[in-house]
Amino acid sequence: MCGIISAVSCRDVTSMLIDGLSRLEYRGYDSCGIAIYGKKNLRRVRSMKRVYDLSKQIIEHNLYGSIGLAHTRWATHGMPSTYNAHPHFSSLDSGKPRIALVHNGIIENYDELRVELQESGYLFESQTDTEVLVHLINHNYDGDILRTVQKVTKLLTGTYAIAVFCADEPYRIIGSCKGAPLVLGLGDGENFLASDVLAMAGRANEVIYLEDGDIVDIESNNFLIVDSDNSLAHRKRYPKSSFIGIVELGTYRHYMQKEIFEQPRAVADTLQEVNIVSENIFGIDAEEIFRNIDSVLIIACGTSYYAGMTAKYWIESIAKIRVSVEIASEYRYRDSVVNPKSLVLVISQSGETSDTLSALKHSMSLGMNYNMAICNSQTSAIVRECKLCYLTRAGIEIGVASTKAFTTQLTVLFLLSITLAKNRSILSRDNEMLFLKALRHLPAALSSVLDLEPLVVKWANHFANKENALFLGRGMHYPIALEGALKMKEISYIHAEAYPAGELKHGPLALVTDNMPVVVVAPKDILLEKLKSNMQEVQARGGKLYVFADADSKINDDSINLIRMPEHYGMLSPILHTIPLQLLAYHTACIRGTDVDKPRNLAKSVTVE
Ligand code: G6P
C-alpha cells in the first residue's frame, strides 16, 4: 500500500502536501516524492529518506506552486530507490516533462503495455508498473486529460488509485480509483485527492469517497465526478464535523468492531512482502545478529506482553532458543542477569509506551546491544532506538483495547520463530514450505473465524449480567486466555481472570459456582485430553463451560456451550483463537452499554510511567 495526496489551490500547496504525506506514512515509507507545477515548469523532488528530507529538498530547489502531487511508497514492483519513487513523469520529445502521476495499487498487465510503449519509443527509467501508466497517458493524450484518463483506464487490469497532472492544462488534476481508496477533499479555494482523509485534515471542509471506476476532475474551485459508464456521478458529501468519524468507522458501531473485522486485511498487509523465510526482512544486520545470539529477552506491556508470552512457546519449540518474557515496568527496575548475547525484543503497538522504551534503554545501558522492535509505528521512538525492526501493518488502531495490533504482532512473531530456526539450520525445507503456506492462508482463515460472530453474540448475552468470569487455556493458548480475559475486563468491566488450566485445582477452583462462566480455549492438540479433565473439574462444581473447540474434537456433552472453530489451525491456532475472544468481550460490553472504544481510566498510548 502507498499514500497519495494531491492538491490544486489558489495558494502554494507544498507545505500542505508535506503535512499530508507525513500523515500517510503508515501506508508505506520506502521512498517519497512530490511534484509541483510553478513558474510554468513541472518539477519534482524524491527521496529514499523520510518526508523531512523532502522538505529540505523543496527549500533547496525553491519548489513552490499552487498545484502538485505527492506520494509515499511501499514498494511492490521494483526495489525501494529514488528512481522507482513517485511521482513518475512522461515527457515530450524535447525532454520537457508533460505528465506527472502518482499511483497506489498494482497494474497487472503492465508487462504487455510496457512492451507496446517501448516499441513506440518510450524509455523507461524505473522498474515500476506505475511508469507504464504515465507513458500510456502521455501516448494517448488528445488535448483533454480527463478524456485521456477515461480512455486509458479502460486498458488497465489490476487495482489503482491515481492522481494525474498534465502541464498542458496546468489548472486541473484528474483522479481515478478501482480497488484502492481515493478520497476527494473540498476546501476553500482548493481541492484535494488523497488515499486517506487524515492527509487533508485541517484543510478540507467536506469529503467525498470515490467509488470503484470513478474518475474525478478537480480544479481549485470546481470538481466533477464521472462513473465507469462515463455518466456524471453524484456522490454523498460528508461535512467536516463528521468525516473523520465516518472514514474511520464506516458501517461499524465502534472502532473496536471495525478493527476486529480488519484483521484479515491487517495480517495480509503485514505479510505482503514475505515470499521466503529470510533474515533480511528484519533488517540488514539480522542474519549476523541472529547468528550471534544465544537467547531472546522479550519486553512489552499489556496486550503486547501477551503476544510475547505466546512467542516464547513458538520460539522455544521451533527455533530451540531460550526465551524469557518480561513486563517492561518490572524489568527496568529489577536486578537482572545481563546477557550481551541475548536478543532484546521489544513489542509495542505504538512504539511510544514509556515503560517499554525505558526498559529498552535500560537493557542498552547494561550492555545488551542486540535489539529488535516489532511495532506498528515506523516513526516511533522504539523503532528509532532498535537495530532491527519489523513493522506490523495493522493500520491506525483507534480502539483503546488492542485487537488487530495483537494478531499482526503474533503473525510477525511466528515469522520470527521460523526465521530463527532457519538461521540455525534446524528448519527443514518441508517445514518452511508448510509454515509459509499456513501463513499465506491466515487471512482467509481469520475471515472464516469472523463468521462465528452470531454464535458469539448469543454467548455475550449470558455474560452480560455476570460480574466474574474465568478463562482457561493450556500451552501456547494460555496467553490467549490471558488476552481474552484482559479484553473482557478492559471494555465490559467484568472481573475476568485467566489461568493455565492445570493451575485451576491450586486455587481458582474455589471461585467456581453456578454463577461463574468459564471460557475454555480448547484446540485439538496434545493437551486436549488434560484440558477435558480440567473441564470436568469445573462442571463438577456447577460452573458453566463455554468452550472453543476444533471442528473434529471429540467433545460431546450437551451441558457444555460449544463453538467449533471452522478448521484446525496447527501452530497458528493462537492467532485464530484470539478472534472469538475479542468478539465475546466486544459484544458483552455492547450489551452492558460501556464506552467500548474509550474504556474508563485507560489510554491508547501510555507515554508516562
Ligand atoms: C495501553 C493500551 C494497551 C496496550 C498497552 C501497550 O495500556 O491500552 O492496549 O496493549 O498500552 O501498548 P503498546 O503500544 O506498547 O503495545
Coordinates of C-alpha atoms and ligand atoms in Angstrom, one line a residue:
M1 CA 0.0 0.0 0.0
C2 CA 1.1 3.6 -0.7
G3 CA -0.2 7.0 0.2
I4 CA -1.3 9.7 -2.3
I5 CA -2.0 13.3 -1.6
S6 CA -2.6 15.9 -4.3
A7 CA -3.9 19.5 -4.3
V8 CA -5.0 22.3 -6.6
S9 CA -5.3 25.6 -4.9
C10 CA -5.2 29.4 -5.3
R11 CA -2.2 29.4 -2.9
D12 CA 1.1 27.5 -2.5
V13 CA 0.5 23.8 -1.8
T14 CA 3.9 22.5 -0.9
S15 CA 3.6 22.6 2.9
M16 CA 0.1 21.2 2.8
L17 CA 1.4 18.3 0.7
I18 CA 4.3 17.7 3.0
D19 CA 2.0 17.6 6.1
G20 CA -0.4 15.3 4.3
L21 CA 2.4 13.0 3.3
S22 CA 3.7 12.6 6.9
R23 CA 0.2 11.6 8.0
L24 CA 0.1 8.9 5.3
E25 CA 3.4 7.3 6.2
Y26 CA 1.7 4.5 7.9
R27 CA 0.8 3.4 4.4
G28 CA 4.4 2.9 3.4
Y29 CA 7.7 4.8 3.6
D30 CA 10.2 3.1 1.3
S31 CA 10.5 6.4 -0.5
C32 CA 8.5 9.6 -1.1
G33 CA 8.3 12.3 -3.6
I34 CA 6.5 15.5 -4.6
A35 CA 5.9 17.1 -8.0
I36 CA 4.9 20.8 -8.2
Y37 CA 3.9 23.0 -11.2
G38 CA 5.2 26.5 -10.7
K39 CA 6.7 29.2 -12.8
K40 CA 5.5 27.3 -15.9
N41 CA 7.6 24.3 -15.0
L42 CA 6.8 20.8 -13.8
R43 CA 9.5 19.7 -11.3
R44 CA 9.9 17.1 -8.6
V45 CA 12.0 16.0 -5.7
R46 CA 12.2 12.4 -4.5
S47 CA 13.8 10.8 -1.5
M48 CA 14.7 7.4 0.0
K49 CA 14.8 9.2 3.3
R50 CA 11.7 10.3 5.1
V51 CA 9.4 13.3 4.5
Y52 CA 11.6 15.7 6.4
D53 CA 14.2 15.2 3.7
L54 CA 11.7 16.2 1.0
S55 CA 11.0 19.4 3.0
K56 CA 14.8 20.2 2.8
Q57 CA 14.9 19.5 -0.9
I58 CA 11.9 21.7 -1.5
I59 CA 13.7 24.6 0.1
E60 CA 17.0 23.9 -1.7
H61 CA 15.2 23.7 -5.1
N62 CA 12.8 26.5 -4.4
L63 CA 9.9 24.3 -5.4
Y64 CA 6.7 26.2 -4.9
G65 CA 3.4 26.3 -6.8
S66 CA -0.3 26.0 -6.4
I67 CA -0.8 22.6 -7.9
G68 CA 1.0 19.4 -7.0
L69 CA 1.1 15.6 -6.4
A70 CA 2.8 13.8 -3.6
H71 CA 3.3 10.1 -2.7
T72 CA 4.7 7.9 -0.1
R73 CA 5.7 4.4 -1.4
W74 CA 5.5 0.9 -0.2
A75 CA 7.5 -1.0 -2.8
T76 CA 5.8 -3.7 -4.8
H77 CA 7.3 -3.6 -8.3
G78 CA 10.9 -2.5 -8.1
M79 CA 13.1 -2.1 -5.1
P80 CA 12.9 1.0 -2.9
S81 CA 15.1 3.5 -4.7
T82 CA 14.9 7.2 -5.8
Y83 CA 14.3 6.3 -9.5
N84 CA 11.4 4.0 -8.5
A85 CA 9.9 6.7 -6.3
H86 CA 6.8 8.5 -7.4
P87 CA 5.7 10.9 -8.9
H88 CA 6.6 9.4 -12.3
F89 CA 6.9 11.7 -15.3
S90 CA 6.4 11.2 -19.0
S91 CA 8.0 13.9 -21.2
L92 CA 7.6 15.4 -24.6
D93 CA 10.3 14.7 -27.3
S94 CA 12.0 17.9 -26.2
G95 CA 12.6 16.3 -22.8
K96 CA 10.2 18.7 -21.0
P97 CA 8.0 16.8 -18.6
R98 CA 4.3 16.8 -19.6
I99 CA 2.5 14.2 -17.4
A100 CA 3.0 13.6 -13.7
L101 CA 1.4 10.7 -11.9
V102 CA 1.2 9.0 -8.5
H103 CA -0.3 5.6 -8.0
N104 CA -1.3 3.2 -5.3
G105 CA -2.1 -0.4 -6.4
I106 CA -0.8 -2.9 -8.9
I107 CA -1.3 -2.8 -12.7
E108 CA -1.3 -6.5 -13.6
N109 CA -1.0 -6.1 -17.4
Y110 CA 1.9 -3.7 -17.1
D111 CA 4.3 -6.1 -18.9
E112 CA 2.5 -6.2 -22.2
L113 CA 1.7 -2.5 -22.0
R114 CA 5.4 -1.8 -21.4
V115 CA 6.5 -3.7 -24.5
E116 CA 3.9 -1.8 -26.6
L117 CA 5.1 1.5 -25.3
Q118 CA 8.8 0.6 -25.7
E119 CA 8.0 -0.3 -29.4
S120 CA 6.5 3.2 -29.7
G121 CA 9.8 4.7 -28.4
Y122 CA 9.2 5.3 -24.7
L123 CA 12.2 4.9 -22.5
F124 CA 11.7 3.6 -19.0
E125 CA 13.7 4.8 -16.1
S126 CA 12.1 2.7 -13.3
Q127 CA 11.1 -0.9 -12.6
T128 CA 7.6 0.1 -11.6
D129 CA 4.3 -0.8 -13.0
T130 CA 3.3 2.8 -12.5
E131 CA 5.7 4.2 -15.1
V132 CA 3.7 2.2 -17.7
L133 CA 0.6 4.2 -16.7
V134 CA 2.2 7.6 -17.0
H135 CA 3.7 6.9 -20.5
L136 CA 0.3 5.4 -21.6
I137 CA -1.4 8.6 -20.6
N138 CA 1.2 10.7 -22.5
H139 CA 0.9 8.4 -25.5
N140 CA -2.9 8.7 -25.6
Y141 CA -3.1 12.4 -24.7
D142 CA -5.5 14.2 -27.0
G143 CA -5.6 17.7 -25.5
D144 CA -8.0 16.8 -22.7
I145 CA -6.6 15.0 -19.8
L146 CA -9.9 13.9 -18.4
R147 CA -10.9 12.2 -21.7
T148 CA -7.4 10.7 -21.9
V149 CA -7.7 9.1 -18.4
Q150 CA -11.1 7.8 -19.2
K151 CA -9.7 6.1 -22.3
V152 CA -6.6 4.8 -20.6
T153 CA -8.2 3.3 -17.5
K154 CA -10.2 1.1 -19.8
L155 CA -7.0 -0.5 -20.9
L156 CA -5.9 -1.5 -17.4
T157 CA -6.3 -4.6 -15.4
G158 CA -5.4 -4.6 -11.7
T159 CA -6.0 -2.1 -8.9
Y160 CA -5.2 1.5 -8.7
A161 CA -5.8 4.9 -7.2
I162 CA -4.1 7.6 -9.3
A163 CA -3.7 11.3 -9.4
V164 CA -2.6 12.7 -12.8
F165 CA -1.4 16.1 -13.8
C166 CA -0.8 17.4 -17.4
A167 CA 1.5 20.5 -17.9
D168 CA -0.6 21.5 -20.9
E169 CA -3.7 22.0 -18.6
P170 CA -2.0 23.3 -15.5
Y171 CA -5.2 24.1 -13.6
R172 CA -6.6 20.6 -13.0
I173 CA -5.8 17.2 -11.5
I174 CA -7.5 14.0 -12.6
G175 CA -8.0 11.1 -10.1
S176 CA -9.4 7.7 -10.6
C177 CA -9.7 4.5 -8.5
K178 CA -10.5 0.9 -8.6
G179 CA -9.9 -1.5 -5.7
A180 CA -7.8 1.2 -3.9
P181 CA -9.1 4.1 -1.8
L182 CA -9.3 7.7 -3.1
V183 CA -11.0 10.5 -1.3
L184 CA -11.9 13.9 -2.7
G185 CA -11.5 16.8 -0.2
L186 CA -13.2 20.1 -0.8
G187 CA -11.6 23.2 0.8
D188 CA -11.8 27.0 0.5
G189 CA -10.5 27.8 -3.0
E190 CA -8.7 24.5 -3.1
N191 CA -9.5 20.8 -3.6
F192 CA -7.6 17.7 -2.8
L193 CA -7.3 14.0 -3.6
A194 CA -5.9 11.6 -1.1
S195 CA -5.7 8.0 0.0
D196 CA -6.9 8.8 3.4
V197 CA -8.9 11.7 4.8
L198 CA -6.2 12.1 7.5
A199 CA -4.0 13.6 4.9
M200 CA -6.4 16.5 4.4
A201 CA -7.2 17.2 8.0
G202 CA -7.5 20.9 8.7
R203 CA -7.8 21.9 5.0
A204 CA -10.9 20.0 3.7
N205 CA -14.3 21.1 4.7
E206 CA -16.1 18.2 3.1
V207 CA -15.1 14.9 1.7
I208 CA -16.4 12.5 -0.9
Y209 CA -15.4 8.9 -1.0
L210 CA -14.9 7.9 -4.6
E211 CA -16.4 4.6 -5.8
D212 CA -14.7 2.0 -7.9
G213 CA -14.4 3.1 -11.5
D214 CA -15.0 6.8 -10.7
I215 CA -12.9 9.5 -12.4
V216 CA -12.7 12.9 -10.8
D217 CA -11.6 16.2 -12.3
I218 CA -10.6 18.8 -9.7
E219 CA -9.8 22.5 -10.1
S220 CA -9.3 25.0 -7.3
N221 CA -13.0 25.9 -7.3
N222 CA -14.7 23.1 -9.1
F223 CA -14.9 19.4 -9.4
L224 CA -16.8 16.8 -11.3
I225 CA -17.1 13.0 -11.0
V226 CA -17.9 10.6 -13.8
D227 CA -18.6 7.0 -13.2
S228 CA -17.3 4.0 -15.1
D229 CA -20.1 4.4 -17.7
N230 CA -18.9 8.0 -18.3
S231 CA -22.0 9.4 -16.7
L232 CA -21.9 12.3 -14.3
A233 CA -22.0 10.9 -10.8
H234 CA -23.3 12.5 -7.6
R235 CA -21.7 11.1 -4.5
K236 CA -22.6 11.8 -0.9
R237 CA -20.7 14.7 0.7
Y238 CA -19.6 14.4 4.3
P239 CA -19.2 17.6 6.3
K240 CA -16.0 18.3 8.3
S241 CA -17.7 17.6 11.6
S242 CA -18.4 14.1 10.6
F243 CA -15.9 12.9 8.1
I244 CA -13.2 11.8 10.4
G245 CA -15.6 9.6 12.3
I246 CA -17.2 8.2 9.2
V247 CA -13.9 7.4 7.5
E248 CA -12.7 5.6 10.4
L249 CA -15.9 3.9 11.4
G250 CA -17.7 3.1 8.1
T251 CA -20.7 0.9 8.8
Y252 CA -19.4 -0.4 12.2
R253 CA -20.7 0.6 15.5
H254 CA -17.4 1.0 17.2
Y255 CA -13.8 1.3 16.1
M256 CA -13.0 -1.8 18.0
Q257 CA -15.5 -3.8 16.0
K258 CA -14.1 -2.3 12.8
E259 CA -10.6 -3.2 13.8
I260 CA -11.6 -6.8 14.7
F261 CA -13.0 -7.2 11.3
E262 CA -10.0 -5.6 9.6
Q263 CA -7.7 -8.4 10.9
P264 CA -7.6 -10.5 7.7
R265 CA -6.5 -7.3 5.8
A266 CA -4.1 -6.3 8.5
V267 CA -2.4 -9.7 8.6
A268 CA -2.3 -9.9 4.8
D269 CA -0.7 -6.4 4.7
T270 CA 1.8 -7.4 7.4
L271 CA 2.9 -10.4 5.3
Q272 CA 2.7 -8.7 2.0
E273 CA 6.5 -8.7 1.3
V274 CA 7.1 -12.2 2.7
N275 CA 7.8 -14.7 -0.1
I276 CA 10.6 -16.7 1.5
V277 CA 11.9 -17.1 5.1
S278 CA 14.8 -14.7 5.2
E279 CA 16.5 -12.7 7.9
N280 CA 16.6 -9.6 5.7
I281 CA 13.0 -8.8 6.4
F282 CA 14.1 -7.9 10.0
G283 CA 16.9 -5.6 8.9
I284 CA 20.2 -5.7 7.1
D285 CA 22.2 -6.9 10.2
A286 CA 19.6 -9.5 11.1
E287 CA 21.5 -12.5 9.8
E288 CA 24.6 -11.7 11.7
I289 CA 22.8 -10.8 14.9
F290 CA 20.6 -13.9 14.8
R291 CA 23.8 -16.0 14.4
N292 CA 25.4 -14.4 17.5
I293 CA 22.5 -14.6 20.0
D294 CA 22.0 -17.5 22.4
S295 CA 18.7 -16.4 23.9
V296 CA 15.8 -13.9 23.5
L297 CA 14.5 -11.4 26.1
I298 CA 11.1 -10.2 25.2
I299 CA 10.0 -6.9 26.9
A300 CA 6.5 -5.4 26.5
C301 CA 3.3 -4.2 28.2
G302 CA -0.4 -5.0 28.1
T303 CA -1.6 -6.9 25.1
S304 CA 1.9 -6.7 23.5
Y305 CA 3.2 -8.6 26.5
Y306 CA 0.8 -11.5 25.9
A307 CA 2.0 -11.6 22.3
G308 CA 5.5 -12.0 23.7
M309 CA 4.3 -14.8 26.0
T310 CA 2.9 -16.7 23.0
A311 CA 6.1 -16.2 21.1
K312 CA 8.0 -18.0 23.9
Y313 CA 6.2 -21.2 23.1
W314 CA 6.8 -20.8 19.3
I315 CA 10.5 -19.7 19.5
E316 CA 11.5 -22.4 22.1
S317 CA 9.6 -25.1 20.2
I318 CA 10.6 -24.2 16.6
A319 CA 13.9 -22.5 16.9
K320 CA 15.1 -24.1 20.2
I321 CA 16.3 -20.8 21.6
R322 CA 15.7 -20.0 25.3
V323 CA 13.2 -17.1 25.7
S324 CA 12.3 -15.0 28.8
V325 CA 9.4 -12.6 28.7
E326 CA 9.3 -9.6 31.0
I327 CA 6.8 -6.9 31.8
A328 CA 8.6 -3.7 30.9
S329 CA 7.8 -1.8 34.1
E330 CA 9.2 -4.7 36.1
Y331 CA 12.3 -5.4 34.1
R332 CA 13.6 -1.8 34.2
Y333 CA 13.6 -1.7 38.0
R334 CA 15.0 -5.1 38.9
D335 CA 18.5 -6.5 39.1
S336 CA 18.5 -8.9 36.2
V337 CA 21.3 -11.1 34.9
V338 CA 22.9 -9.4 32.0
N339 CA 23.5 -11.4 28.9
P340 CA 25.0 -9.4 26.0
K341 CA 24.3 -12.4 23.7
S342 CA 20.6 -12.1 24.2
L343 CA 18.3 -10.5 21.6
V344 CA 16.2 -7.9 23.4
L345 CA 12.9 -8.0 21.5
V346 CA 10.5 -5.1 22.3
I347 CA 6.9 -5.4 21.2
S348 CA 4.8 -2.3 21.1
Q349 CA 1.8 -1.2 19.0
S350 CA 2.5 2.5 19.4
G351 CA 6.3 2.3 19.8
E352 CA 5.9 5.1 22.4
T353 CA 5.0 3.3 25.6
S354 CA 7.1 4.9 28.2
D355 CA 7.8 1.7 30.2
T356 CA 8.8 -0.3 27.2
L357 CA 11.0 2.4 25.8
S358 CA 12.7 2.9 29.2
A359 CA 13.2 -0.9 29.6
L360 CA 14.8 -1.0 26.2
K361 CA 17.1 1.9 27.1
H362 CA 17.9 0.1 30.4
S363 CA 18.9 -3.1 28.6
M364 CA 21.2 -1.0 26.4
S365 CA 22.7 0.7 29.4
L366 CA 23.5 -2.8 30.7
G367 CA 25.4 -3.6 27.6
M368 CA 22.7 -5.6 25.8
N369 CA 23.0 -4.2 22.3
Y370 CA 21.3 -6.7 20.1
N371 CA 17.8 -5.4 19.9
M372 CA 14.8 -5.5 17.7
A373 CA 11.3 -3.9 17.7
I374 CA 8.0 -5.3 16.5
C375 CA 6.0 -2.2 16.2
N376 CA 3.0 -0.6 14.3
S377 CA 4.5 2.9 14.0
Q378 CA 7.5 3.5 11.8
T379 CA 8.3 6.9 13.2
S380 CA 8.2 5.9 16.9
A381 CA 10.9 6.3 19.4
I382 CA 11.2 2.5 20.0
V383 CA 11.8 1.8 16.3
R384 CA 14.4 4.6 16.1
E385 CA 16.3 3.1 19.0
C386 CA 16.4 -0.5 17.7
K387 CA 18.9 -2.1 15.4
L388 CA 16.4 -4.5 13.9
C389 CA 12.7 -3.9 13.2
Y390 CA 9.6 -5.5 11.7
L391 CA 6.7 -3.2 11.2
T392 CA 3.2 -4.6 11.6
R393 CA 0.9 -3.1 9.0
A394 CA -2.2 -3.1 11.1
G395 CA -3.0 0.5 10.2
I396 CA -4.0 3.0 12.8
E397 CA -5.7 1.4 15.8
I398 CA -8.2 3.7 17.4
G399 CA -10.0 1.4 19.9
V400 CA -8.1 1.5 23.2
A401 CA -8.4 -2.2 23.5
S402 CA -5.8 -3.6 21.1
T403 CA -7.1 -6.1 18.5
K404 CA -5.5 -6.1 15.1
A405 CA -2.2 -4.9 16.5
F406 CA -2.1 -8.1 18.6
T407 CA -2.8 -10.5 15.8
T408 CA -0.4 -8.8 13.5
Q409 CA 2.3 -8.9 16.3
L410 CA 1.6 -12.7 16.6
T411 CA 2.0 -13.1 12.9
V412 CA 5.4 -11.4 12.9
L413 CA 6.4 -13.4 16.0
F414 CA 5.6 -16.7 14.2
L415 CA 7.6 -15.5 11.2
L416 CA 10.5 -14.6 13.5
S417 CA 10.3 -18.1 15.1
I418 CA 10.7 -19.8 11.8
T419 CA 13.4 -17.3 10.6
L420 CA 15.5 -18.0 13.8
A421 CA 15.1 -21.8 13.1
K422 CA 16.2 -21.3 9.6
N423 CA 19.2 -19.2 10.7
R424 CA 20.2 -22.1 13.0
S425 CA 19.7 -24.6 10.1
I426 CA 17.1 -26.5 12.0
L427 CA 14.1 -25.7 9.7
S428 CA 13.6 -28.4 7.2
R429 CA 12.6 -27.3 3.7
D430 CA 9.3 -29.1 4.1
N431 CA 8.5 -27.3 7.3
E432 CA 9.5 -24.0 5.8
M433 CA 7.1 -24.5 2.9
L434 CA 4.4 -25.8 5.3
F435 CA 4.7 -22.8 7.6
L436 CA 4.7 -20.3 4.8
K437 CA 1.7 -21.9 3.3
A438 CA -0.1 -21.7 6.6
L439 CA 0.8 -18.0 7.0
R440 CA -0.5 -17.2 3.5
H441 CA -3.7 -18.9 4.4
L442 CA -4.1 -17.0 7.6
P443 CA -6.1 -14.0 6.2
A444 CA -8.7 -16.4 4.8
A445 CA -8.7 -18.5 8.0
L446 CA -9.3 -15.3 10.0
S447 CA -12.2 -14.4 7.8
S448 CA -13.9 -17.7 8.4
V449 CA -13.5 -17.4 12.2
L450 CA -15.1 -13.9 12.0
D451 CA -18.1 -15.6 10.5
L452 CA -18.7 -17.1 14.0
E453 CA -19.9 -13.7 15.3
P454 CA -23.6 -14.6 15.5
L455 CA -22.8 -17.6 17.7
V456 CA -20.6 -15.5 20.0
V457 CA -23.3 -12.8 20.3
K458 CA -25.6 -15.5 21.9
W459 CA -22.9 -16.2 24.5
A460 CA -22.4 -12.5 25.1
N461 CA -26.0 -12.3 26.3
H462 CA -25.1 -14.9 29.0
F463 CA -22.0 -13.0 30.1
A464 CA -23.6 -9.5 30.2
N465 CA -25.2 -10.0 33.6
K466 CA -22.2 -11.6 35.3
E467 CA -19.6 -9.9 37.4
N468 CA -16.9 -12.5 37.2
A469 CA -15.5 -14.9 34.5
L470 CA -12.7 -17.3 34.3
F471 CA -10.6 -18.0 31.1
L472 CA -8.6 -21.2 30.8
G473 CA -6.1 -22.3 28.2
R474 CA -3.0 -24.6 28.1
G475 CA 0.4 -24.3 26.4
M476 CA 0.5 -21.7 23.8
H477 CA -3.2 -21.0 24.3
Y478 CA -2.7 -19.9 27.9
P479 CA -1.5 -16.4 26.8
I480 CA -4.6 -16.3 24.5
A481 CA -6.8 -17.0 27.5
L482 CA -5.0 -14.1 29.3
E483 CA -5.6 -11.8 26.4
G484 CA -9.3 -12.9 26.3
A485 CA -9.7 -12.0 30.0
L486 CA -7.9 -8.7 29.5
K487 CA -10.2 -7.8 26.7
M488 CA -13.2 -8.7 28.8
K489 CA -12.2 -6.7 31.8
E490 CA -10.9 -3.7 29.8
I491 CA -14.2 -3.0 27.9
S492 CA -17.0 -4.8 29.8
Y493 CA -15.6 -4.1 33.3
I494 CA -16.4 -7.8 34.2
H495 CA -13.8 -9.1 36.5
A496 CA -12.0 -11.7 34.4
E497 CA -9.1 -13.9 35.3
A498 CA -7.1 -16.3 33.2
Y499 CA -5.3 -19.4 34.3
P500 CA -3.3 -22.2 32.7
A501 CA -6.0 -24.9 33.1
G502 CA -3.7 -27.2 35.1
E503 CA -3.5 -24.5 37.8
L504 CA -7.2 -24.5 38.4
K505 CA -7.1 -27.0 41.2
H506 CA -4.4 -25.0 43.0
G507 CA -6.7 -22.1 43.9
P508 CA -9.1 -20.6 41.4
L509 CA -11.4 -23.7 41.6
A510 CA -12.6 -22.2 44.9
L511 CA -14.3 -19.4 42.9
V512 CA -16.3 -21.7 40.7
T513 CA -20.0 -21.8 41.3
D514 CA -23.0 -22.0 39.0
N515 CA -22.7 -18.2 38.7
M516 CA -19.2 -18.4 37.2
P517 CA -18.9 -18.7 33.4
V518 CA -15.7 -20.4 32.4
V519 CA -14.3 -19.9 28.9
V520 CA -12.0 -22.6 27.7
V521 CA -9.7 -22.3 24.7
A522 CA -9.6 -25.9 23.6
P523 CA -7.9 -26.7 20.3
K524 CA -7.2 -30.2 19.4
D525 CA -3.6 -30.5 20.4
I526 CA -1.6 -32.9 22.7
L527 CA -3.1 -31.1 25.8
L528 CA -6.7 -31.6 24.9
E529 CA -7.3 -34.7 27.0
K530 CA -5.7 -33.0 30.0
L531 CA -7.9 -30.0 29.4
K532 CA -11.0 -32.1 29.3
S533 CA -10.2 -33.3 32.8
N534 CA -9.9 -29.6 33.9
M535 CA -13.3 -29.0 32.3
Q536 CA -14.8 -31.9 34.3
E537 CA -13.5 -30.3 37.5
V538 CA -15.4 -27.1 36.6
Q539 CA -18.6 -29.0 35.8
A540 CA -18.4 -31.0 39.0
R541 CA -18.6 -27.6 40.9
G542 CA -21.6 -26.4 38.9
G543 CA -19.5 -24.0 36.7
K544 CA -20.9 -23.1 33.2
L545 CA -18.4 -24.0 30.4
Y546 CA -18.1 -22.0 27.2
V547 CA -15.7 -23.9 25.0
F548 CA -14.0 -23.1 21.7
A549 CA -13.0 -26.4 20.1
D550 CA -11.8 -27.6 16.8
A551 CA -14.3 -28.9 14.2
D552 CA -13.4 -32.6 14.8
S553 CA -12.7 -32.6 18.5
K554 CA -14.5 -35.3 20.5
I555 CA -16.4 -33.1 22.9
N556 CA -20.0 -34.3 23.0
D557 CA -21.6 -33.0 26.1
D558 CA -25.0 -31.2 25.8
S559 CA -24.4 -29.3 29.1
I560 CA -21.3 -27.6 27.6
N561 CA -21.8 -24.4 25.5
L562 CA -19.6 -25.3 22.4
I563 CA -18.5 -23.2 19.4
R564 CA -16.5 -25.2 16.9
M565 CA -13.7 -23.4 15.0
P566 CA -14.1 -23.8 11.2
E567 CA -10.8 -25.7 10.7
H568 CA -7.8 -27.0 12.6
Y569 CA -5.0 -24.4 12.6
G570 CA -2.0 -26.2 14.0
M571 CA 0.8 -23.9 15.3
L572 CA -1.1 -20.8 14.2
S573 CA -4.1 -21.7 16.3
P574 CA -3.4 -19.0 19.0
I575 CA -3.9 -16.3 16.3
L576 CA -7.2 -17.7 15.2
H577 CA -8.5 -18.4 18.7
T578 CA -8.0 -14.8 19.6
I579 CA -10.8 -13.7 17.4
P580 CA -13.8 -15.2 19.1
L581 CA -12.5 -13.9 22.5
Q582 CA -12.3 -10.4 21.1
L583 CA -15.8 -10.7 19.8
L584 CA -17.1 -12.1 23.1
A585 CA -15.6 -9.2 25.0
Y586 CA -16.9 -6.7 22.4
H587 CA -20.5 -7.9 22.4
T588 CA -20.6 -8.4 26.1
A589 CA -19.5 -4.7 26.5
C590 CA -22.1 -3.5 23.9
I591 CA -24.9 -5.3 25.8
R592 CA -23.7 -3.7 29.1
G593 CA -23.6 -0.3 27.4
T594 CA -20.0 0.6 28.2
D595 CA -17.9 3.1 26.2
V596 CA -16.2 0.4 24.2
D597 CA -13.6 2.4 22.3
K598 CA -12.6 4.5 25.3
P599 CA -12.9 2.4 28.4
R600 CA -12.8 4.2 31.6
N601 CA -9.4 5.1 33.1
L602 CA -7.4 3.8 30.1
A603 CA -5.4 5.3 27.3
K604 CA -4.3 4.0 23.9
S605 CA -0.7 5.1 24.2
V606 CA 0.8 5.3 27.6
T607 CA 3.7 7.7 27.3
V608 CA 4.0 8.3 31.0
E609 CA 5.4 5.9 33.5
Ligands
G6P1 C1 -2.0 0.5 26.8 C2 -3.1 0.1 25.8 C3 -3.0 -1.4 25.6 C4 -1.6 -1.8 25.1 C5 -0.5 -1.3 26.0 C6 0.8 -1.4 25.5 O1 -2.2 0.0 28.0 O2 -4.4 0.4 26.3 O3 -4.0 -1.8 24.6 O4 -1.5 -3.2 24.9 O5 -0.7 0.1 26.3 O6 0.9 -0.6 24.4 P1 1.9 -0.7 23.2 O7 1.6 0.5 22.3 O8 3.3 -0.6 23.8 O9 1.7 -2.0 22.5

